[in-house]
Coordinates of C-alpha atoms in Angstrom, one line a residue:
M1 CA 0.0 0.0 0.0
N2 CA 1.3 3.4 -1.0
A3 CA 0.6 6.2 1.5
A4 CA 0.1 8.6 -1.4
I5 CA -3.3 7.0 -2.2
V6 CA -4.5 7.9 1.3
S7 CA -6.4 11.2 1.4
I8 CA -6.0 13.7 4.2
C9 CA -8.9 16.0 5.2
E10 CA -10.3 17.8 8.2
E11 CA -12.2 15.6 10.6
R12 CA -16.0 15.7 10.2
P13 CA -18.7 15.0 12.8
G14 CA -19.4 11.7 11.1
D15 CA -15.8 10.6 11.7
H16 CA -16.0 10.8 15.5
S17 CA -16.9 7.2 16.2
A18 CA -14.4 5.8 13.7
V19 CA -11.7 8.0 15.2
Y20 CA -12.4 6.8 18.7
T21 CA -12.1 3.1 17.7
L22 CA -9.0 3.8 15.5
V23 CA -7.1 5.7 18.3
Q24 CA -8.1 3.0 20.9
D25 CA -6.8 0.2 18.6
A26 CA -3.6 2.1 17.6
F27 CA -2.6 2.7 21.2
A28 CA -3.7 -0.6 22.7
P29 CA -0.4 -2.4 22.1
M30 CA 1.9 0.5 23.0
P31 CA 3.7 0.1 26.4
Y32 CA 4.0 3.9 26.8
A33 CA 0.3 4.6 26.2
G34 CA -2.1 5.5 29.0
G35 CA -5.0 3.8 27.3
D36 CA -7.1 7.0 27.4
E37 CA -5.9 8.7 24.2
Q38 CA -9.3 8.3 22.5
D39 CA -11.0 9.8 25.5
L40 CA -8.7 12.7 25.5
I41 CA -9.6 13.5 21.9
N42 CA -13.3 13.4 22.9
V43 CA -12.8 15.7 25.8
L44 CA -10.8 18.2 23.8
R45 CA -13.4 18.1 21.0
D46 CA -16.4 18.4 23.5
K47 CA -14.7 21.4 25.2
G48 CA -14.0 23.1 21.9
K49 CA -10.2 22.8 22.5
L50 CA -9.3 21.0 19.3
T51 CA -7.7 23.6 17.0
L52 CA -7.2 21.1 14.2
A53 CA -8.1 17.5 13.7
L54 CA -7.2 15.7 10.5
V55 CA -8.1 12.2 9.3
A56 CA -6.4 10.0 6.8
E57 CA -8.8 8.0 4.6
L58 CA -8.3 5.0 2.5
N59 CA -11.3 4.0 0.3
Q60 CA -13.5 6.3 2.5
V61 CA -12.4 4.5 5.7
V62 CA -10.6 6.5 8.5
V63 CA -7.2 4.9 8.9
G64 CA -5.4 7.8 10.6
H65 CA -6.0 10.8 12.9
I66 CA -4.0 13.7 14.3
A67 CA -5.2 16.2 16.9
F68 CA -3.8 19.6 17.7
S69 CA -4.9 21.7 20.7
I70 CA -3.9 25.0 22.3
A71 CA -0.9 25.0 24.5
R72 CA 0.1 27.9 26.7
A73 CA 3.5 29.6 26.9
V74 CA 4.5 32.0 29.7
D75 CA 4.0 34.7 27.1
S76 CA 0.4 33.8 26.2
K77 CA 0.2 36.3 23.4
R78 CA 2.0 33.9 21.1
L79 CA 0.1 31.0 19.6
V80 CA 1.4 27.5 20.5
W81 CA -0.2 24.2 19.6
A82 CA 0.2 20.8 21.2
L83 CA 0.4 18.0 18.7
G84 CA -1.2 14.7 19.7
P85 CA -2.3 12.2 19.8
V86 CA -1.5 10.9 16.3
A87 CA -2.7 7.4 15.4
V88 CA -2.7 5.1 12.4
A89 CA -4.5 1.8 12.1
P90 CA -2.2 -1.0 13.4
D91 CA -2.1 -2.9 10.1
L92 CA -1.1 0.3 8.2
Q93 CA 1.6 1.6 10.6
G94 CA 5.1 2.2 9.1
L95 CA 3.8 3.2 5.7
G96 CA 4.1 6.9 6.0
I97 CA 0.5 7.8 6.9
G98 CA 1.4 9.2 10.3
A99 CA 4.2 11.3 8.7
R100 CA 1.7 12.7 6.1
L101 CA -0.7 13.7 8.9
I102 CA 2.1 15.4 10.9
E103 CA 3.5 17.2 7.9
Q104 CA 0.1 18.5 6.8
G105 CA -0.8 19.5 10.3
L106 CA 2.4 21.4 10.7
Q107 CA 1.8 23.2 7.4
R108 CA -1.6 24.2 8.6
A109 CA -0.3 25.3 12.0
R110 CA 2.3 27.6 10.3
A111 CA -0.4 29.0 8.0
A112 CA -2.5 29.8 11.1
G113 CA 0.3 31.8 12.7
V114 CA 1.3 29.2 15.2
V115 CA 4.9 30.0 16.4
A116 CA 5.6 26.5 17.9
C117 CA 4.2 23.1 18.3
V118 CA 4.9 20.9 21.4
L119 CA 4.4 17.3 22.2
T120 CA 5.4 14.5 24.5
G121 CA 6.7 11.6 22.4
N122 CA 9.5 9.4 21.1
P123 CA 12.4 11.7 20.2
D124 CA 13.7 9.1 17.7
Y125 CA 10.5 9.5 15.7
Y126 CA 9.8 13.2 16.0
H127 CA 13.3 14.4 15.3
R128 CA 12.7 13.8 11.6
F129 CA 10.0 16.4 11.6
G130 CA 12.2 19.0 13.3
F131 CA 11.1 18.5 16.9
E132 CA 13.9 18.9 19.5
L133 CA 13.9 18.1 23.2
A134 CA 13.0 21.3 25.1
P135 CA 14.1 20.9 28.7
D136 CA 13.7 24.7 29.3
N137 CA 10.1 24.5 28.3
V138 CA 8.9 21.3 29.9
P139 CA 5.8 21.6 32.0
P140 CA 6.0 20.2 35.6
Q141 CA 3.7 17.2 34.8
E142 CA 5.8 16.0 31.8
S143 CA 9.2 14.3 31.4
A144 CA 12.1 16.3 30.0
E145 CA 13.2 13.0 28.3
F146 CA 10.2 13.1 26.0
F147 CA 8.9 16.7 25.9
M148 CA 9.7 18.2 22.5
L149 CA 9.2 21.5 20.6
K150 CA 9.3 22.6 17.0
T151 CA 9.5 26.3 16.3
L152 CA 7.5 27.5 13.3
A153 CA 8.6 31.1 13.4
D154 CA 11.7 33.0 14.4
E155 CA 10.7 33.5 18.0
A156 CA 12.1 31.9 21.1
L157 CA 9.8 30.6 23.8
I158 CA 10.8 31.2 27.3
G159 CA 9.7 29.1 30.3
P160 CA 7.4 26.2 30.6
I161 CA 4.7 25.5 28.1
R162 CA 1.4 24.0 29.4
F163 CA -0.9 21.6 27.7
D164 CA -4.6 22.0 28.1
P165 CA -5.8 20.8 31.5
A166 CA -7.7 18.0 29.7
F167 CA -4.4 16.2 29.3
Y168 CA -4.3 15.7 33.0

């Protein structure tokens, strides 16, 4: 299967159930997963905190999803988004679908005036998208070993960046 035949579009209300199941299935075998990633997306969506949600579709079936939400920097005048979770159907992982979701999401974030995106994730994976460990910006609830930042503008962020309270 070629990831190029997968279409990427904004999540629609009719996708919510499929996204829930997809995220649950994608994270179930992951030892680092909390098991509530699908619930987090629902909470962010219900509270109007999702700034962007994209789905990957193959033959009109949702096979991937990425969520972005507002994150807060010490200087709250600058727009920062949190990336995640990102999920791909287990049988389609490793084919580039997640990468396409991340790349398109970051392009849309930049176009929206976002100055940086943050996430907690595997540095080996996210380095390829320009994310770097950010020990000076890690929130108290997160691990400096996995907290990462990608700047999208020529602006330095000072101090901890906080995820939406729904993450906790």
